[in-house]
């Protein structure tokens, strides 16, 4: 079948990195032979999340960015974007015209880091393990349409229950990571922070209590795959906040800082370049949104959710809080992905108190509507608190709402959200792969990662229909209909889409490739040299 059309035209234009600011030619420091990368991502094992780095559980960008360095997949996203290419596999292809049977042949001589052979049975075990455990984090939903898996010699054949042209992308995610039966139980999660795989690096962690402070990635001498490593060792250092991370970069304690830089840091480095530091802007497909527990009495009537949609000023939030790093979003599918429509703007127009009041009055909703908006304090960067303060002020200024806000650290926030403790909460989404399906199915399909009680029967019928289209542009009609359903029922309220930035000391090479458009961290691209 022809898979070339899966590279979406709207995404292609995003893939060229832009150098925003340059400093002098000073070399990077920090950690001897290791390139030291700073992040504000927090890696915490708790009673609610005991296995944060198990591929059968992990389903957030920070955890996946550890797994991508250590756990190999049959396919991976190529440098610069596009359809997945073989990694652990030598070749993969659909064997029918209906996109229901997918065959992969493994590379010869493939081993785990400890020298144990990687077999087709290991691939089968790994993916069936994710499905059997079916953790409440939503990971298994990515692989839900697999019917059966055959392992024959060095070949693996996936028989799908429904046609799925996006299936190769799903096999390139850590959810389909290959693990060994020796180190992973097929029926239960592996607790703690140990990760073993056949990927480009092995890893060791330093912890403080239940939290990782440092991950050291060392070149895996047994790695056989498509990736070309440009370094022997990377140290990923976790910081409590963006300010301390920024100071470490300026002092030379680290060589690069990645997510999540603050909007103020990005603005300052853009307008006032610092000697020896270079800011790089890269394409990004991140979105932010509010989500609703539609069973909660405070927001069960969709008129409340529609009134919020009618009055929220996305432009003010994007401009005042995030500046040039964000722009308003009127759909779950960002503007830079094919099939996007401005469904929320088409339905509600510019922010209007009058329109919101009419919606509430028609539904006989007593005002002001009391609501608490929840957000995470340590997962998306320091702008989140300011964003929710702006949302509170906007909603309360209408006198139609009486809003309070509450911030919680991610380790507690995510379990509470999944339990349904929050009526309204804010989240971000970094796509697993750049296809409109991945902005729809994870939110609306059965077994979605939010564990949302909202169900649209029509949307759940349209999702599998859209996957039949090998030419993804021909799926636009289904996605347009789904976006309009979301705008009408408002189980989610899209707010903005963002860009992504990396700041590094001059002398670190490969920075422009270290994050792809899905925010996958590709540490193997980093090296040292002259600019």
Coordinates of C-alpha atoms in Angstrom, one line a residue, residues 455-465 481-482 485:
X455 CA -19.1 9.2 25.6
X456 CA -20.1 10.2 22.1
X457 CA -21.4 7.2 20.2
X458 CA -21.1 9.0 16.9
X459 CA -17.4 9.9 17.6
X460 CA -16.6 6.3 18.5
X461 CA -18.1 5.1 15.3
X462 CA -16.2 7.7 13.2
X463 CA -12.8 7.0 14.8
X464 CA -12.3 3.5 13.3
X465 CA -13.8 4.7 10.0
X481 CA -17.5 16.0 12.3
X482 CA -15.8 14.9 15.5
X485 CA -19.2 17.3 18.2

